[in-house]
Short mmCIF file of C-alpha atoms in Angstrom, two decimals:
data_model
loop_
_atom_site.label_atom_id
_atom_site.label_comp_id
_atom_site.label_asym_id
_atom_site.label_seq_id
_atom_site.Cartn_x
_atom_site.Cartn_y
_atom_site.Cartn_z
CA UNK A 684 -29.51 -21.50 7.25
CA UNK A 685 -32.59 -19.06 6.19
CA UNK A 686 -31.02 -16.95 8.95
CA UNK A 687 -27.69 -16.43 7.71
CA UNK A 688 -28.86 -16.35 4.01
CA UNK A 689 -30.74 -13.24 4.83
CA UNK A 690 -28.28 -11.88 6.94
CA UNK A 691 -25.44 -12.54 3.72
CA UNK A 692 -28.39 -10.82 1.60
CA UNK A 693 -28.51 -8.21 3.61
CA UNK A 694 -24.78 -7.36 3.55
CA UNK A 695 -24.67 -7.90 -0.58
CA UNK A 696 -27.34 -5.20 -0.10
CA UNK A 697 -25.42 -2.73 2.05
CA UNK A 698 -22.43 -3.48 0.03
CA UNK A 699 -24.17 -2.92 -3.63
CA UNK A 700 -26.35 0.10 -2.37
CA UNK A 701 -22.40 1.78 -1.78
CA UNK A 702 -21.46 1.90 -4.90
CA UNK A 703 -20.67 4.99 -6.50
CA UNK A 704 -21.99 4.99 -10.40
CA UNK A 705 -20.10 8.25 -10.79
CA UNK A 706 -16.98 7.13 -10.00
CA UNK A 707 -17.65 3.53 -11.84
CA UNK A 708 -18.54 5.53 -14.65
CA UNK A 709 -15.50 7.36 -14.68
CA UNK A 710 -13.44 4.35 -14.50
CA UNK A 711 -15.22 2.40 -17.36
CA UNK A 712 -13.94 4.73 -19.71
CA UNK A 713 -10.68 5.47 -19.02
CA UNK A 714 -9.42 1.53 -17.67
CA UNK A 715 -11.25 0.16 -20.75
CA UNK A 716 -8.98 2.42 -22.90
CA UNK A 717 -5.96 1.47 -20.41
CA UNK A 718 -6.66 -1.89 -20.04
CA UNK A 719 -8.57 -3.47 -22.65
CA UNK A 720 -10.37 -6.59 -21.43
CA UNK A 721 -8.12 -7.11 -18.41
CA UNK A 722 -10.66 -3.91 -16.73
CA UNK A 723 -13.53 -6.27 -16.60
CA UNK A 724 -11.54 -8.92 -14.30
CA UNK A 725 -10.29 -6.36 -12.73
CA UNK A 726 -13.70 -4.27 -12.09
CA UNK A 727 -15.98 -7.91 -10.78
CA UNK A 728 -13.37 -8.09 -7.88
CA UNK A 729 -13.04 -4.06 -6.92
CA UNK A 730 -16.79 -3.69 -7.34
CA UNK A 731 -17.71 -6.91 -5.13
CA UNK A 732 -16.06 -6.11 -1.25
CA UNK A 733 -17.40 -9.97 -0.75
CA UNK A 734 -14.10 -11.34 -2.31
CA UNK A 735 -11.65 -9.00 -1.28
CA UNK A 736 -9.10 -10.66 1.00
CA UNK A 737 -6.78 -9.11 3.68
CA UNK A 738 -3.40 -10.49 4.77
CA UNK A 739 -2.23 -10.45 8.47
CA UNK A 740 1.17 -9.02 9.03
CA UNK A 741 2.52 -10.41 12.12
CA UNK A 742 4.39 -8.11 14.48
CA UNK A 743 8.01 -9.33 16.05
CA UNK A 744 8.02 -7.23 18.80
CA UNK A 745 4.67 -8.96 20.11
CA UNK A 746 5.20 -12.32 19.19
CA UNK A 747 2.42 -15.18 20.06
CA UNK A 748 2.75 -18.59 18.73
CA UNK A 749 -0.70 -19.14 19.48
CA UNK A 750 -1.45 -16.83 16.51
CA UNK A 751 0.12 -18.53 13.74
CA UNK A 752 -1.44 -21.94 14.87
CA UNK A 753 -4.72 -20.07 14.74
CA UNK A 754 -3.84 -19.32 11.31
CA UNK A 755 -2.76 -22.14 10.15
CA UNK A 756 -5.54 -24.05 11.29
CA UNK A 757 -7.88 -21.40 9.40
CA UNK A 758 -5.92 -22.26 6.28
CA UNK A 759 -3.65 -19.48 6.10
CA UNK A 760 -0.34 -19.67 4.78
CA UNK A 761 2.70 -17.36 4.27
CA UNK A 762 2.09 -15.15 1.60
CA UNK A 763 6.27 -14.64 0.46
CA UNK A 764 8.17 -17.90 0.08
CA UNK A 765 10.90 -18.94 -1.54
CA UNK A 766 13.86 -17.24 -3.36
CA UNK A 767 13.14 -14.15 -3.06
CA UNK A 768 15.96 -11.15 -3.70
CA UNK A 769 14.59 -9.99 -0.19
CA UNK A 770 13.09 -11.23 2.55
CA UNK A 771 13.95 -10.81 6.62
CA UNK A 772 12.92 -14.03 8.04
CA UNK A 773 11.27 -11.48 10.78
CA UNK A 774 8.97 -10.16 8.14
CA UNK A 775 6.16 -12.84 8.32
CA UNK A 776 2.30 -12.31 7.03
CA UNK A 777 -0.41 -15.07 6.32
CA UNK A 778 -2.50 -14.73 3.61
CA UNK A 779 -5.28 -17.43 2.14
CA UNK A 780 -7.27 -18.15 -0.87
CA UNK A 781 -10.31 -17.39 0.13
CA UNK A 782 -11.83 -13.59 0.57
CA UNK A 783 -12.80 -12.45 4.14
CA UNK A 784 -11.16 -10.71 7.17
CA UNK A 785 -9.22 -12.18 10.12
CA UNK A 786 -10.70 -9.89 13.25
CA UNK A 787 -9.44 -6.58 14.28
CA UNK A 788 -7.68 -6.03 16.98
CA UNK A 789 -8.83 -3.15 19.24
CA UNK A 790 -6.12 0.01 20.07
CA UNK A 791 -4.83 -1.02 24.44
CA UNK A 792 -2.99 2.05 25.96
CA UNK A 793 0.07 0.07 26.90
CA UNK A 794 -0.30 -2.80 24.77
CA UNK A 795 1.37 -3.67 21.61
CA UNK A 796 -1.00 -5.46 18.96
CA UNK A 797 0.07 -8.84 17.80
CA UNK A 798 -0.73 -8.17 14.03
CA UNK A 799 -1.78 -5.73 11.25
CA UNK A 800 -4.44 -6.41 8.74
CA UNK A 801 -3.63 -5.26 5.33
CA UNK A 802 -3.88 -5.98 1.37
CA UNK A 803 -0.93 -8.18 0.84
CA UNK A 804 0.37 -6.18 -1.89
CA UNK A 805 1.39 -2.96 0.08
CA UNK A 806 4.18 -4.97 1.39
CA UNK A 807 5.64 -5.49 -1.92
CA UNK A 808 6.69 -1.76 -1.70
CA UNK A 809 8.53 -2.62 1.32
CA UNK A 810 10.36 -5.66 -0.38
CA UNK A 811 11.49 -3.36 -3.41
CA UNK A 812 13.36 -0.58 -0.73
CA UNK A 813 15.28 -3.43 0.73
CA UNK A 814 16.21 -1.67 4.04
CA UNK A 815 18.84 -2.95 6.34
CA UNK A 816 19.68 -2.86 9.85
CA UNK A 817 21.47 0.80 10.37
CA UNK A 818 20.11 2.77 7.20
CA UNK A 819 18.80 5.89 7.41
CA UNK A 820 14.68 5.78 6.22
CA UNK A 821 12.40 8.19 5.12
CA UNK A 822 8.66 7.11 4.89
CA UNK A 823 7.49 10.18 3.14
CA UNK A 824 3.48 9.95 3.21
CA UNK A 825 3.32 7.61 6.14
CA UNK A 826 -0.05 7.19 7.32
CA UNK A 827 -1.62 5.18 7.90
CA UNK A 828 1.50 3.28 9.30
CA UNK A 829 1.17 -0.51 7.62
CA UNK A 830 4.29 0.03 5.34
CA UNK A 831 6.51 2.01 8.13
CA UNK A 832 5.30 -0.86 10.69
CA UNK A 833 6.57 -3.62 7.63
CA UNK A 834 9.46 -1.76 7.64
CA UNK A 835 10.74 -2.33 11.06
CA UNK A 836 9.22 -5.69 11.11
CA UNK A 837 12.37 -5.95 8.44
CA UNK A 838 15.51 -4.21 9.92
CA UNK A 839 16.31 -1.88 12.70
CA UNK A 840 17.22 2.05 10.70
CA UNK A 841 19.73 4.34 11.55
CA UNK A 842 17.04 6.88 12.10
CA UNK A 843 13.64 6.48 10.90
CA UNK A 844 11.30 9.68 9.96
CA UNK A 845 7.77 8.77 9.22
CA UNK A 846 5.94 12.05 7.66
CA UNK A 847 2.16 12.94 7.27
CA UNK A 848 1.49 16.15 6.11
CA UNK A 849 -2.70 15.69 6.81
CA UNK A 850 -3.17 16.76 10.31
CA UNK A 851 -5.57 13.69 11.10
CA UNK A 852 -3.79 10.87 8.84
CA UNK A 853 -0.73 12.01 11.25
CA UNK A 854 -2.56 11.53 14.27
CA UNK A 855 -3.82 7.95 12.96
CA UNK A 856 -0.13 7.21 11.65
CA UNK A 857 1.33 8.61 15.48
CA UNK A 858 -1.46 5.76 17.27
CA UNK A 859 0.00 2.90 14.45
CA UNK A 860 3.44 3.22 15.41
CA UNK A 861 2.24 3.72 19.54
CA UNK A 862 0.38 0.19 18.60
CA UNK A 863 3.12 -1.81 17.22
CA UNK A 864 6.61 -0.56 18.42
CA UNK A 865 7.75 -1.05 21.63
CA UNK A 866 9.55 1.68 23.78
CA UNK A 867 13.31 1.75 22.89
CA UNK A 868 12.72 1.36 19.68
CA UNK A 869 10.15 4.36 19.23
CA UNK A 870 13.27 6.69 20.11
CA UNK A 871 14.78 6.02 16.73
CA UNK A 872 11.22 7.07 15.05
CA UNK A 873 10.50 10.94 14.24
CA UNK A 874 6.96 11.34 12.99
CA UNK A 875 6.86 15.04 11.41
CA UNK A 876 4.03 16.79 9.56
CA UNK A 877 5.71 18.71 7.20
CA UNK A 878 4.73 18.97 3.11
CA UNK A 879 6.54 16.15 1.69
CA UNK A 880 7.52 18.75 -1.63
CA UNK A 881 9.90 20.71 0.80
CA UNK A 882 11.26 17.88 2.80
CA UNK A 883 14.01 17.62 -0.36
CA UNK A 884 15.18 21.15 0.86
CA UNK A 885 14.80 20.80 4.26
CA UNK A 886 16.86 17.72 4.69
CA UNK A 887 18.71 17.12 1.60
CA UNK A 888 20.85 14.16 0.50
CA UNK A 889 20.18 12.63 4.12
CA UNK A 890 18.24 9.29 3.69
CA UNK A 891 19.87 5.59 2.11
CA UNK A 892 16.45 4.87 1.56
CA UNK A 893 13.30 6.85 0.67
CA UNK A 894 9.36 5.21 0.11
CA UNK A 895 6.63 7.40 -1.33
CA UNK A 896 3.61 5.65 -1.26
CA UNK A 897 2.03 8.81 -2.63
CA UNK A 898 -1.48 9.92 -2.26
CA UNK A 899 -3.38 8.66 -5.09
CA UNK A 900 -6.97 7.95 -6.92
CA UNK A 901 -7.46 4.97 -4.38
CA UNK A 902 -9.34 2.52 -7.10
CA UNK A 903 -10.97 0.88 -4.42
CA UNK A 904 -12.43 3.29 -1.78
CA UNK A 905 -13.16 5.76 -4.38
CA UNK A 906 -15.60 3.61 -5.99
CA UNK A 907 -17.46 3.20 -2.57
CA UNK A 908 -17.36 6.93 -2.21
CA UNK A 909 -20.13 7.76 0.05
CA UNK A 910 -21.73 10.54 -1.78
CA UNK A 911 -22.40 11.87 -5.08
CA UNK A 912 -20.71 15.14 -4.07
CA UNK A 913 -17.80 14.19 -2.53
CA UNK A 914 -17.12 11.53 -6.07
CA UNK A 915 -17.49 13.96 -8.19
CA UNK A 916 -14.97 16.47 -6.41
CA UNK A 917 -12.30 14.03 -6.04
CA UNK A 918 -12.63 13.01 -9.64
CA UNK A 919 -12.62 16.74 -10.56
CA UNK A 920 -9.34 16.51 -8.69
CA UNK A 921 -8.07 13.96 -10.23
CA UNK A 922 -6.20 15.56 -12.94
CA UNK A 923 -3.87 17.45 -10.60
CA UNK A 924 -2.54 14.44 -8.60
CA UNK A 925 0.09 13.53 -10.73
CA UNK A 926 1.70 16.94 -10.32
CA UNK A 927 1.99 16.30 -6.77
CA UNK A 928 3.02 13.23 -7.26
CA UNK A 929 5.98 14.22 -9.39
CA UNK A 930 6.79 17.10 -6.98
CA UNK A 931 7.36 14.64 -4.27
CA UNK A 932 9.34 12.27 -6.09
CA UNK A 933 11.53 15.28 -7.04
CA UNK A 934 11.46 16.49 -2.98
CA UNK A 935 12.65 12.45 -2.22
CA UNK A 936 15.20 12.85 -4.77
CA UNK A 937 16.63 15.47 -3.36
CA UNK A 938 16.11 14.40 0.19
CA UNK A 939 18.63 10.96 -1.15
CA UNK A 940 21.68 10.36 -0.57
CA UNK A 941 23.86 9.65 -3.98
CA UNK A 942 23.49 6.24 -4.46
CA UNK A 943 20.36 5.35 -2.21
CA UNK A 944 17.33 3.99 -3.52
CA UNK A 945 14.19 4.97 -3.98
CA UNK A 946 10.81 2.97 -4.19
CA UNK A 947 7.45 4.71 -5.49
CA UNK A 948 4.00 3.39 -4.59
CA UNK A 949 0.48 3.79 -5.68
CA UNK A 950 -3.08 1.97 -4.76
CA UNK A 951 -3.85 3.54 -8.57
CA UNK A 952 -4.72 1.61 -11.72
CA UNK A 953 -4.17 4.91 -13.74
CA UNK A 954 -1.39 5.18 -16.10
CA UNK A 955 -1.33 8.85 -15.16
CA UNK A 956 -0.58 8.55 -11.77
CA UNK A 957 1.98 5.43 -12.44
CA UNK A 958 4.25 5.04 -15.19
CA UNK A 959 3.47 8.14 -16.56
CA UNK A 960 5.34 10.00 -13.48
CA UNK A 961 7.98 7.90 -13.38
CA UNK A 962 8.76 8.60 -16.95
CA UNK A 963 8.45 12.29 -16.16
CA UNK A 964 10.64 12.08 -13.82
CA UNK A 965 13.41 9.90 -15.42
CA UNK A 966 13.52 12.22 -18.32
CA UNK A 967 14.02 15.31 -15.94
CA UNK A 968 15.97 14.23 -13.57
CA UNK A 969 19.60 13.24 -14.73
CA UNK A 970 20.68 12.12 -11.73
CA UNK A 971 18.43 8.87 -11.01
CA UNK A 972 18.07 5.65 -12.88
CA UNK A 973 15.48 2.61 -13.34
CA UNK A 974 16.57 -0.38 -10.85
CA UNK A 975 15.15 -3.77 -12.17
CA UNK A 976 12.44 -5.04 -9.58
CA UNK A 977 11.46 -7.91 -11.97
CA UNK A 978 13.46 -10.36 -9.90
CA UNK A 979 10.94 -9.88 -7.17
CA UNK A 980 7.61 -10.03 -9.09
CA UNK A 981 8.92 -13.28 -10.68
CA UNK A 982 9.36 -14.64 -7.28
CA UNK A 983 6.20 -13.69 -5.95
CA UNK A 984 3.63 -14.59 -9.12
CA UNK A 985 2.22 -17.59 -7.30
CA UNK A 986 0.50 -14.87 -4.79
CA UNK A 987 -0.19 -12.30 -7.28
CA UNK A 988 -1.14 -11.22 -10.81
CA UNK A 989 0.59 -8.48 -12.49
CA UNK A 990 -0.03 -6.45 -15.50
CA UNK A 991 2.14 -7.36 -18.31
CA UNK A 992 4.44 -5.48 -20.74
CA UNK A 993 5.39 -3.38 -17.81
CA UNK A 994 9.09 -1.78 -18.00
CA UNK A 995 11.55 -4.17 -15.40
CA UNK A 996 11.44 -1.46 -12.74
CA UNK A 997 7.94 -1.24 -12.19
CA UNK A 998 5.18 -3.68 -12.15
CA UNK A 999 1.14 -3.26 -11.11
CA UNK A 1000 -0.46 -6.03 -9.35
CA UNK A 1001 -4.02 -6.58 -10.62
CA UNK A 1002 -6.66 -7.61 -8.24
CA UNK A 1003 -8.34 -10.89 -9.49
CA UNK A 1004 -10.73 -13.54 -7.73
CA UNK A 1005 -8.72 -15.62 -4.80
CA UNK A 1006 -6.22 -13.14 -5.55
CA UNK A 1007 -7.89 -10.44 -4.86
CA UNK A 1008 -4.58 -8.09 -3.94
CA UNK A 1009 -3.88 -4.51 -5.38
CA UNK A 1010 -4.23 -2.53 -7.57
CA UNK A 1011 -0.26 -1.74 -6.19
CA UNK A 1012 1.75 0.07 -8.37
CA UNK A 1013 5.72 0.24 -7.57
CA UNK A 1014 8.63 1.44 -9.29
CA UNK A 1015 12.28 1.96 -8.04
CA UNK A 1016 14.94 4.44 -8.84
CA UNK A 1017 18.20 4.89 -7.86
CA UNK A 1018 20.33 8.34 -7.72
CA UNK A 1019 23.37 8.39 -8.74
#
């Protein structure tokens, strides 16, 4: 017991000693304006990696039902049940209560891994695009894979075009897919590295359904930024990423068929990144409009905690103890 009290120690120490005041500090101020008292909640569960919990996302084409009695038996339980507006009975991930990490399973040349660890609430992007068998996808900042893997753990596309613009988030994205989709199905993937802003006018009106889980101010790895430096730069860059972000909802636009659907994602608490964009963009774009996701979030509150007073085509899921998913921001938009 003193053994694995100091070891536990030791680990609160590694994990403390890795947070980032700057970026903390930064944070305070603007999610206490934002948030009110909801930030503190909020802030004990991003600032404490010991209660953070990870879902497994099972993967169809590698199917062992030896896994889910392992998981059962270590108290997991499916994570989306019920009535819910979607939901392929082939999309299946296990989530429990309590924080912790099933193991990781190492990349086999050859051999397709049986499951994907991720935070529960990056699939609720996946639920909001609805895609079905035969649609034509585009995953527009696809790395590191988890979504575009939940994606064809859902339906088989039409054609399916995963992009990464960053030359190393592609390669990572390129080894995901490799990982989890077997060999004729790969065909019907195209993984590209072009800037999601021009992808509008290189392939417009194309795609029945288009996800941008943009880049964003990721709450939680920013705040265990590993240096002081490399903090403060990304918060000085802060202030342009909702630019970009509205540039490549206007390049997905473009890139959508008329009537196709269109789901935005963040890992961002900030309002400037979220709704804030979306509003942007609904006021300057004519030809999309708000689609009500609050069907979904209804059917999914047991699991998760969102913000409320949020408009019924976005929500934010806020991270709170034994629910320790998010912060996930979606929103979906359909063009006319």
């Amino acid at each position: 017991l003193f053994l694995s009290l100091k070891l536990e120690n030791k680990t609160k120490r590694k994990l403390q000693k890795q947070l980032c005041q700057v970026v903390l500090d930064h944070f305070e101020k603007q999610y206490t304006t934002e948030l009110g008292d909801i930030w503190t909640g909020v802030r004990d569960v991003l600032t404490h990696p010991l209660c953070w919990q990870y879902a497994v996302l099972l993967n169809k084409f590698s199917q062992s039902a030896e896994l889910e009695n392992t998981l059962h038996v270590k108290g997991y339980h499916p994570a989306f049940q019920g009535p819910l507006p979607y939901l392929p009975a082939s999309l299946k991930c296990y989530i429990r209560r309590t924080p912790g990490r099933f193991p990781a399973q190492k990349h086999q040349a050859g051999k397709l891994k049986e499951y994907y660890l991720l935070n529960a609430a990056s699939l609720l992007p996946v639920l909001a695009l609805e895609v079905k068998d035969g649609e034509d996808v585009l995953d527009l900042c696809a790395a590191p894979g988890g979504k575009s893997v939940a994606i064809l753990q859902c339906a088989y596309p039409g054609q399916f075009h995963c992009n990464e613009y960053d030359d190393l988030r592609s390669r990572w994205l390129k080894q995901t897919i490799e990982s989890f989709i077997p060999d004729p199905l790969i065909n019907l993937i195209t993984v590209s590295k072009l800037d999601g802003r021009q992808i509008g006018d290189l392939k417009p009106a194309l795609y029945d359904k288009v996800l941008v889980d943009a880049p964003c101010s990721n709450d939680r790895s920013w705040l265990f930024a590993s240096d002081i430096q490399q903090a403060t730069l990304r918060l000085m860059q802060r202030k342009e990423l909702s630019s970009l972000q509205f540039q490549l909802l206007r390049s997905a636009i473009k890139a959508l068929r008329p009537g196709g659907s269109l789901v935005y994602s963040t890992c961002t608490l900030s309002k400037a990144e979220n709704s804030d964009v979306i509003n942007l963009i609904l006021t300057s774009c004519s030809n999309v409009m708000p689609t009500d996701i609050s069907e979904m979030a209804k059917a999914v509150s047991q699991e998760f905690t969102f913000l409320s007073g949020t408009q019924k085509h976005e929500l934010l899921v806020l991270p709170e103890k034994g629910r320790a998913w998010g912060p996930m921001y979606v929103a979906k938009l359909k063009k006319i």
